[in-house]
Coordinates of C-alpha atoms in Angstrom, one line a residue:
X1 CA 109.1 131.9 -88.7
X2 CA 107.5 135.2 -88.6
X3 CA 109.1 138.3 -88.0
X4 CA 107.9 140.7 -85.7
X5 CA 108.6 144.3 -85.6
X6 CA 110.2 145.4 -82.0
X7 CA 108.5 147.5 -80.0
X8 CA 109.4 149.5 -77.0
X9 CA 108.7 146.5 -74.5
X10 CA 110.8 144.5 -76.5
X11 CA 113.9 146.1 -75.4
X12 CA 116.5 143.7 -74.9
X13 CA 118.3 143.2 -71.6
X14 CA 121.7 144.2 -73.3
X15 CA 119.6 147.2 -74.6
X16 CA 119.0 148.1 -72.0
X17 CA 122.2 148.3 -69.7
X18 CA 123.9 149.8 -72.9
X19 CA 121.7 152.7 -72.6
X20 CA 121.8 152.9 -69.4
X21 CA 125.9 153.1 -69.6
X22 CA 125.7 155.3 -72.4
X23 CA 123.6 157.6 -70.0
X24 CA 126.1 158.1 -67.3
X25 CA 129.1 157.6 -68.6
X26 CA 129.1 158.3 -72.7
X27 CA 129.5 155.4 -75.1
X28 CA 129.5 151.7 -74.0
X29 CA 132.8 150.2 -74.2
X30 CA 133.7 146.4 -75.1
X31 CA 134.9 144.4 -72.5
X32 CA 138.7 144.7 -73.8
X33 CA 139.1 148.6 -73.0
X34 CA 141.3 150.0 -70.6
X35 CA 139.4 150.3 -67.0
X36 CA 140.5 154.2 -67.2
X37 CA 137.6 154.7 -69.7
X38 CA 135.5 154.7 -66.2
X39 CA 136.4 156.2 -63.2
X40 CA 139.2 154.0 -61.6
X41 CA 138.5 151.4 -58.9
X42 CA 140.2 151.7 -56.0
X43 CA 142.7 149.0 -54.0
X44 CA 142.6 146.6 -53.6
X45 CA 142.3 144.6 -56.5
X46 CA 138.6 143.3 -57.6
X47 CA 136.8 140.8 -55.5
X48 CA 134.7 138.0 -57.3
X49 CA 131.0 138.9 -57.3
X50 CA 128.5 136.9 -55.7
X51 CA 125.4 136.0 -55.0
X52 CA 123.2 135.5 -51.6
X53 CA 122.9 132.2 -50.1
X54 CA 119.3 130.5 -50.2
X55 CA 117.2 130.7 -47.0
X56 CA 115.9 126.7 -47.1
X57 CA 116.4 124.1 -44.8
X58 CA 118.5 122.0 -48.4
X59 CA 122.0 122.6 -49.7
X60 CA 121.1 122.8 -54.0
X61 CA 122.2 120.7 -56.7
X62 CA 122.3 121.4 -60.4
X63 CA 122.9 119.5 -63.7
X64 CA 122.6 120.9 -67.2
X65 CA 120.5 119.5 -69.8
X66 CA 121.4 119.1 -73.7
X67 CA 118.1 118.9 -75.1
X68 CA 116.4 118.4 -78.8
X69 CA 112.8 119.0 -79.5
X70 CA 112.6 116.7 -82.4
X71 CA 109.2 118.2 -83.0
X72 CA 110.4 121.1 -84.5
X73 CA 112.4 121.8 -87.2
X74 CA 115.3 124.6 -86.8
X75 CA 115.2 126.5 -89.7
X76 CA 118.7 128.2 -89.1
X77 CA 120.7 125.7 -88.4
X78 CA 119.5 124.2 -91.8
X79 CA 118.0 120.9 -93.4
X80 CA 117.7 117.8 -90.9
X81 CA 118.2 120.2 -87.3
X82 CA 115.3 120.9 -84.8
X83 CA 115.2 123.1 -81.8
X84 CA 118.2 122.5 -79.6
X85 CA 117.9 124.1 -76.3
X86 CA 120.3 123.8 -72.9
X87 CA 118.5 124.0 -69.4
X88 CA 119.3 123.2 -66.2
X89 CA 117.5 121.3 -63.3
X90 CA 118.3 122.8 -59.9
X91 CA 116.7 120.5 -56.9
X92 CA 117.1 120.0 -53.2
X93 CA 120.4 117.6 -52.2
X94 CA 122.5 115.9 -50.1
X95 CA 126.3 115.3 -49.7
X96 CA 127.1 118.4 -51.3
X97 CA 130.5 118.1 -49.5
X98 CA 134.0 118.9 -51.9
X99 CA 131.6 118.7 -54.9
X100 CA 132.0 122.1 -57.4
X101 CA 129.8 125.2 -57.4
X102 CA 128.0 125.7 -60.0
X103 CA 128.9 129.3 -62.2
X104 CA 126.1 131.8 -62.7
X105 CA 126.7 131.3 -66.4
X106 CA 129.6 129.8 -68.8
X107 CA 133.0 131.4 -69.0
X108 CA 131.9 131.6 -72.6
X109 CA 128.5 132.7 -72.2
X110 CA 129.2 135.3 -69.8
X111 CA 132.4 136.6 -71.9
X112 CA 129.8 136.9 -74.9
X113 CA 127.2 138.4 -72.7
X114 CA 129.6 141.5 -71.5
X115 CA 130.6 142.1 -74.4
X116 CA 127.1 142.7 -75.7
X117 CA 126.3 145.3 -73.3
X118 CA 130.1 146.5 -73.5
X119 CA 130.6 146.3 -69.3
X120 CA 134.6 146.1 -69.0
X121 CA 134.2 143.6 -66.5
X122 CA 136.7 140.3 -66.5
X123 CA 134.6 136.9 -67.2
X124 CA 136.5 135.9 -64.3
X125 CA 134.9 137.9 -61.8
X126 CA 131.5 136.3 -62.5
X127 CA 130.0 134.7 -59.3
X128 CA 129.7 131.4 -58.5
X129 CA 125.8 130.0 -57.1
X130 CA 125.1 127.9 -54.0
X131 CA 124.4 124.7 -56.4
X132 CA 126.6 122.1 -56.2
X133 CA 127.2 120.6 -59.6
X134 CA 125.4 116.6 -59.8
X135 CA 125.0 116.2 -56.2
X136 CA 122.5 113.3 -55.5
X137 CA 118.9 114.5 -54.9
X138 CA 117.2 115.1 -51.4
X139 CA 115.5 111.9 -50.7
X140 CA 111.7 113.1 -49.1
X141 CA 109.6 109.4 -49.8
X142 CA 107.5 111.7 -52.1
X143 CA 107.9 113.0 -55.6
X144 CA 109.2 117.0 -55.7
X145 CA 106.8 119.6 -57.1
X146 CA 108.2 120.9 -60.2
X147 CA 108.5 124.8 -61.8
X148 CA 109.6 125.5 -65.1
X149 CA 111.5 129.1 -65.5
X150 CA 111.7 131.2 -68.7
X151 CA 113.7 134.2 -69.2
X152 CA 113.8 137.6 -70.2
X153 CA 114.6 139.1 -73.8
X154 CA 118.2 139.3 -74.2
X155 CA 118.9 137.2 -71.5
X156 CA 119.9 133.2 -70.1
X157 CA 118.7 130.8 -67.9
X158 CA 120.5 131.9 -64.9
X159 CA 119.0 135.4 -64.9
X160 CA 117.3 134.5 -61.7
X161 CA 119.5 132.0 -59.8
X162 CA 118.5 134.0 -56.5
X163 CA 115.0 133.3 -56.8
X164 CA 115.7 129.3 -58.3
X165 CA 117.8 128.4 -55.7
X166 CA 116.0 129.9 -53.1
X167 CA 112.4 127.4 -53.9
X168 CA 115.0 124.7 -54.5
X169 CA 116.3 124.8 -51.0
X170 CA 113.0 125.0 -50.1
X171 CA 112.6 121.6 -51.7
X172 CA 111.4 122.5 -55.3
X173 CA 113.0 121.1 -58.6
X174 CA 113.6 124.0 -60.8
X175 CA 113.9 123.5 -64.1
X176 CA 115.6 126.8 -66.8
X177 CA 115.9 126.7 -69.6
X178 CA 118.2 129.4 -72.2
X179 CA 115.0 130.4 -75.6
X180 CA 118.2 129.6 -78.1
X181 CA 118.3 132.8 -80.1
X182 CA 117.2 134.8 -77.7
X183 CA 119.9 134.2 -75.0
X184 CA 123.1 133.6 -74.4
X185 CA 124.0 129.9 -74.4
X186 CA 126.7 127.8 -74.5
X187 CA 126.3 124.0 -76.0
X188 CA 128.8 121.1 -74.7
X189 CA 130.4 121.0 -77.5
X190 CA 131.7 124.9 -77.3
X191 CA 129.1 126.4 -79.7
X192 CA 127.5 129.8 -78.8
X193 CA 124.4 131.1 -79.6
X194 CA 123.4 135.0 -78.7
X195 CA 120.1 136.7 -78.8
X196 CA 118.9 137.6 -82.4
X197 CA 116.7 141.2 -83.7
X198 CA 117.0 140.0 -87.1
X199 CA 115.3 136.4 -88.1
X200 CA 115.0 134.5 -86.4
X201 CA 113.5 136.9 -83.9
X202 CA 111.7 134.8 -81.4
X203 CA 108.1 135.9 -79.5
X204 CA 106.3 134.9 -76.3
X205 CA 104.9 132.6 -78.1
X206 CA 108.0 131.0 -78.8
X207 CA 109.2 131.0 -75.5
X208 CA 106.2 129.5 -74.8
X209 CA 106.1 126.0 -76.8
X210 CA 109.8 126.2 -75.2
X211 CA 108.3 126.1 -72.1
X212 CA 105.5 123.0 -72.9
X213 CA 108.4 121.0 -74.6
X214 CA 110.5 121.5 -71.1
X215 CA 107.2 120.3 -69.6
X216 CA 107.8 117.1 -71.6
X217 CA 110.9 116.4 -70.2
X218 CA 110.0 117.1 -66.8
X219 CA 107.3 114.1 -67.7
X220 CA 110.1 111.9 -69.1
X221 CA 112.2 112.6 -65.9
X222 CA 109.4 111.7 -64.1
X223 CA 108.9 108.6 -66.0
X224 CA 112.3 107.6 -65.5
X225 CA 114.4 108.6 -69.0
X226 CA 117.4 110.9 -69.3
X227 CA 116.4 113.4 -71.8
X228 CA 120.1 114.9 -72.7
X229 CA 121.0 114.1 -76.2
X230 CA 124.6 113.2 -75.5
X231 CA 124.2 110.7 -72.6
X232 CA 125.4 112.1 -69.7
X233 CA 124.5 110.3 -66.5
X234 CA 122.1 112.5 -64.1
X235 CA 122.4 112.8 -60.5
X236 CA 121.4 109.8 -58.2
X237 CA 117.9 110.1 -57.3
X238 CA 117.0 112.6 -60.0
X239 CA 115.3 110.2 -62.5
X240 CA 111.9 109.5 -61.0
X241 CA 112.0 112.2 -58.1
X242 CA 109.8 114.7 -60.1
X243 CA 106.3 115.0 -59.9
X244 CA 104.4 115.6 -63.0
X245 CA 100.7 116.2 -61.6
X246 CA 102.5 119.5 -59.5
X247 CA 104.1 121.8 -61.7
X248 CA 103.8 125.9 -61.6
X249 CA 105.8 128.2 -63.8
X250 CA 107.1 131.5 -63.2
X251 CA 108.8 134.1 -66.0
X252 CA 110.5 137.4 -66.3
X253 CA 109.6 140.4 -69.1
X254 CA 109.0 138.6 -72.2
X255 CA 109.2 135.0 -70.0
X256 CA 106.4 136.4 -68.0
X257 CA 104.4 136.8 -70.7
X258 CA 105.1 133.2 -72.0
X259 CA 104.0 131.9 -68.4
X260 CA 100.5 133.3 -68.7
X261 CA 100.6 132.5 -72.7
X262 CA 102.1 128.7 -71.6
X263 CA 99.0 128.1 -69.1
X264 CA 96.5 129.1 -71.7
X265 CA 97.5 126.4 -73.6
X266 CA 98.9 123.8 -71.3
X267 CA 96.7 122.4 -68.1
X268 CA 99.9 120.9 -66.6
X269 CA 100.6 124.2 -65.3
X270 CA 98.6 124.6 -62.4
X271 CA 99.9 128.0 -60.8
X272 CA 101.9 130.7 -62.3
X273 CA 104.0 133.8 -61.6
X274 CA 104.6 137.0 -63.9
X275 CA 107.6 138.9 -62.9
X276 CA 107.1 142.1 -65.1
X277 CA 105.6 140.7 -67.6
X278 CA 104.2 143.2 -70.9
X279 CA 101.4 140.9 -72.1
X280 CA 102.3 141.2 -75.2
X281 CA 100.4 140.2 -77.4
X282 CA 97.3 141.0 -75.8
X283 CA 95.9 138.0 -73.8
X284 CA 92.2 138.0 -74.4
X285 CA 91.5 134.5 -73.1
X286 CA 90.0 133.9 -69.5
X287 CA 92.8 132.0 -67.4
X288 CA 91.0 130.5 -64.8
X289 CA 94.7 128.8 -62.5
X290 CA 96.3 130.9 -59.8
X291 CA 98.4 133.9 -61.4
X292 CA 100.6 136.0 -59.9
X293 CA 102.0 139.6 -61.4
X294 CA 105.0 141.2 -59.4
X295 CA 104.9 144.8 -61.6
X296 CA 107.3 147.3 -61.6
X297 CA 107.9 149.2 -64.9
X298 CA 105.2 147.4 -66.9
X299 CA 102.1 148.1 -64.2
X300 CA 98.6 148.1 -65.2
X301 CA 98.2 151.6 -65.1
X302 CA 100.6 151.9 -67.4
X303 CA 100.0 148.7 -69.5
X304 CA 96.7 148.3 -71.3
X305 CA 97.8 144.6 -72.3
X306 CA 98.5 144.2 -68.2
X307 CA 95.4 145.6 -67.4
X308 CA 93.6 143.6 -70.0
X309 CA 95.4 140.3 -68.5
X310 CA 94.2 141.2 -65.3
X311 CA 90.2 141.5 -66.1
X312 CA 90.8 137.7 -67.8
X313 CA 92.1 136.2 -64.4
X314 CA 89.2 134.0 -63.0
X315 CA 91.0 132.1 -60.4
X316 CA 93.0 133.2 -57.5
X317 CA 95.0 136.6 -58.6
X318 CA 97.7 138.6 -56.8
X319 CA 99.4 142.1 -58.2
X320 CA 102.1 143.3 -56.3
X321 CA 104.7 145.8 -56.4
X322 CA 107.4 147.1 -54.3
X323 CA 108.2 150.8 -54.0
X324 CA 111.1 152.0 -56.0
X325 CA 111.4 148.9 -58.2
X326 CA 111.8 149.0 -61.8
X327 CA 112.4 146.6 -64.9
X328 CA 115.6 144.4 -63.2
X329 CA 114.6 145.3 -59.5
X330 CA 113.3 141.6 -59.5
X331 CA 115.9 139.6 -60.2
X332 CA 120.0 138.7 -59.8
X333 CA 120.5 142.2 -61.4
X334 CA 119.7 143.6 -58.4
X335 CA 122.8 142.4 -56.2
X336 CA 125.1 142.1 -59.1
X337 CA 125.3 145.3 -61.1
X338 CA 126.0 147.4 -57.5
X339 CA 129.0 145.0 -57.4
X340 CA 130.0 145.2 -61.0
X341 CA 129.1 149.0 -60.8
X342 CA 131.9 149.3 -57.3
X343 CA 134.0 147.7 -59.5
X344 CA 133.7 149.8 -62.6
X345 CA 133.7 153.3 -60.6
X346 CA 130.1 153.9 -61.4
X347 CA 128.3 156.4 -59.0
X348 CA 124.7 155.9 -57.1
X349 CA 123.1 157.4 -59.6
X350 CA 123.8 155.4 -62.7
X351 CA 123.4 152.0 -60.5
X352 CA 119.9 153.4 -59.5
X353 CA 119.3 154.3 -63.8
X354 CA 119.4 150.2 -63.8
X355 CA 118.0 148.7 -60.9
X356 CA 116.0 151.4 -59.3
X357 CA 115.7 153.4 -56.2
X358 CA 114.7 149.5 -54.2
X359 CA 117.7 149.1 -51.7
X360 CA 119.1 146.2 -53.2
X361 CA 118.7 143.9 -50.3
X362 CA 115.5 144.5 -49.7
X363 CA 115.2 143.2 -53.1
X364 CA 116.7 140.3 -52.8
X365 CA 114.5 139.3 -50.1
X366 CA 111.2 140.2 -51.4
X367 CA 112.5 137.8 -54.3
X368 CA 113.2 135.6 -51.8
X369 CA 110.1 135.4 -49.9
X370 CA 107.1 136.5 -52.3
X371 CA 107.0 133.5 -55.0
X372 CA 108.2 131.0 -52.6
X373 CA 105.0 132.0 -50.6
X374 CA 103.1 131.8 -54.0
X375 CA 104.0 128.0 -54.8
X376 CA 103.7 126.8 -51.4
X377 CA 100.5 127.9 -51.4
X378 CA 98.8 126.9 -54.8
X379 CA 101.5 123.7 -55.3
X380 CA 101.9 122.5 -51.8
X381 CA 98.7 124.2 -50.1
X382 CA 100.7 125.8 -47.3
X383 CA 98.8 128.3 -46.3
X384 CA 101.2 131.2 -44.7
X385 CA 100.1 134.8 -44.2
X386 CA 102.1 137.0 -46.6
X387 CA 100.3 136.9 -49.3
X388 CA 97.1 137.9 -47.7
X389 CA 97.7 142.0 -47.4
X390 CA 100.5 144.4 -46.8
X391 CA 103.0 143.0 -44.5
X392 CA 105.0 145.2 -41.6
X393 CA 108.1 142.9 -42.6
X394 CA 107.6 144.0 -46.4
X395 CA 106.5 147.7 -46.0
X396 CA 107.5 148.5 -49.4
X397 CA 105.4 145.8 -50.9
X398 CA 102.0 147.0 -52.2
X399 CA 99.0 145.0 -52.9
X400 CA 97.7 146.1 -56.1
X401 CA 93.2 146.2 -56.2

């Protein structure tokens, strides 16, 4: 595999929120210091975090995938392994009733995860999502359009449950999936795997033949087999329910840039969404499918390999961007680290140094409402009216010539 050299837009998530701490408050600390190295919380006790409910007319259901990409060979785990990923299907359900919520991420995932970016915060406060774990599937008497999600740098599969759940309840299958090496994942059988800057560093690229093998399986779902590699029975109604000829893709940061790099190569795709996305490497290539950016620290004015994207977009093209956002102002970030930061004793100032001067609930509803308007309108050829100029119930969105 070849090694790239990081560059500044290849900070990683953890990166990131360490400088960030290490900003406002002095060094990072691991997750088992004393809460008096921040300021101390005050009673009561801390409250579990959580995230907002979708907006759709569906309750969500989720089931995780084991997965093996015989097709290529895993170098690291040595002679005889290929490329093991885990993902996750989120879909529209029924008779969610007494069945578990789903977690935002594995107690040993997320332990791993705050560690890395040494936020005190007990495992156990992380939230729980609106999916209902292996609920049977919405039954419609029509195959469900399908989008495939890919992560950030440094990041996992759940990074942006808000926006998932929210086109799943609006009757999408979402399918995640964790770029093994570059996240942090947890496999059934207890292994962990976090993100890599030494070999095997993984690039867009990467990410993006993750992306066309989870296209694969959302084929073989379609076609009617179970793709996980230990067996494990799939929700009733899920084998079969997905429709193959209706796919879109949507990605943040470095997963952004795999969307546009996974369409150039890979016609299933029919639409796709760029949540911050570098372009990195440059995109020379015309694209010639709907594409999407939603820019906030990586804009074209201050991107040459955006802008360069942008005069290569020969279909349908949108570039948005909402006043006061910044890298994570787009995702479950933005409604999370207020509540971890209440919780920790941070001020305004040093939640605003990660998320951005965007009032967090705005954010969550322009993340909400802008891609769900993008794949109704390119997958399922609804044709609404927010996408067609700036919008008095979004005044902070611009629309980017």
């Amino acid at each position: 595999m070849t090694i790239t050299p990081l560059t500044t837009t290849d900070l990683t998530r953890r990166r990131m929120l360490a400088a960030a701490l290490a900003a406002g408050v002095g060094a990072a600390v691991p997750i088992s210091a004393p809460r008096q190295a921040w300021a101390a919380p005050t009673a009561p006790g801390p409250s579990q975090l959580t995230l907002p409910r979708p907006t759709g007319p569906h309750p969500v259901g989720t089931v995780p995938l084991h997965l093996v990409d015989t097709s290529r060979p895993d170098p690291v785990a040595g002679p005889g392994h290929h490329r093991e990923l885990m993902a996750s299907v989120c879909y529209p359900a029924c008779k969610t009733k007494d069945l578990p919520r789903a977690p935002w991420m594995t107690q040993g995932a997320l332990r791993a995860f705050l560690t890395d970016v040494g936020f005190p915060l007990d495992p156990a406060l992380g939230p729980l999502t609106a999916a209902h774990v292996g609920a049977p599937v919405h039954q419609t008497g029509h195959r469900l359009p399908v989008i495939v999600y890919s992560h950030g740098s440094g990041s996992h599969r759940g990074d942006h449950t808000i926006m998932v759940q929210e086109l799943a309840s609006h009757g999408y299958v979402v399918v995640t999936v964790d770029h093994t090496y570059d996240a942090f994942s947890e496999f059934p059988d207890g292994r962990l795997t976090v993100p890599a800057e030494v070999p095997p560093f993984l690039g867009p690229r990467d990410f993006a033949m993750d992306l066309r093998f989870v296209l694969d399986v959302v084929e073989g779902l379609a076609g009617g087999h179970n793709p996980d590699v230990d067996g494990r029975p799939l929700p009733q109604g899920l084998l079969g329910a997905l429709d193959p000829q209706c796919i879109g893709a949507f990605g943040w940061s470095k997963g952004g840039t795999a969307t546009a790099l996974t369409m150039l190569a890979d016609r299933r795709v029919g639409a796709g969404l760029s949540i911050d996305g570098p372009m990195q490497p440059t995109i020379t290539t015309d694209l010639d499918r709907p594409f999407m950016m939603m820019t906030a620290s990586f804009t074209r004015a201050a991107m040459p390999d955006v802008a360069e994207l942008w005069t290569h977009l020969r279909g349908w093209r949108l570039n948005i961007q909402a006043d006061g956002a910044i890298h994570k102002s787009y995702g479950d970030d933005a409604t999370l680290i207020p509540q971890a930061g209440k919780v920790l004793g941070m001020t305004n100032q040093q939640i605003q140094d990660m998320i951005g001067t965007l009032d967090p609930a705005r954010a969550v509803r322009i993340q909400q409402a802008y891609p769900l308007a993008f794949f109704d309108l390119h997958l399922r050829h609804r044709r609404g009216h927010l996408l067609d100029g700036p919008s008095a119930a979004f005044p902070e969105v611009k629309f980017i010539p």
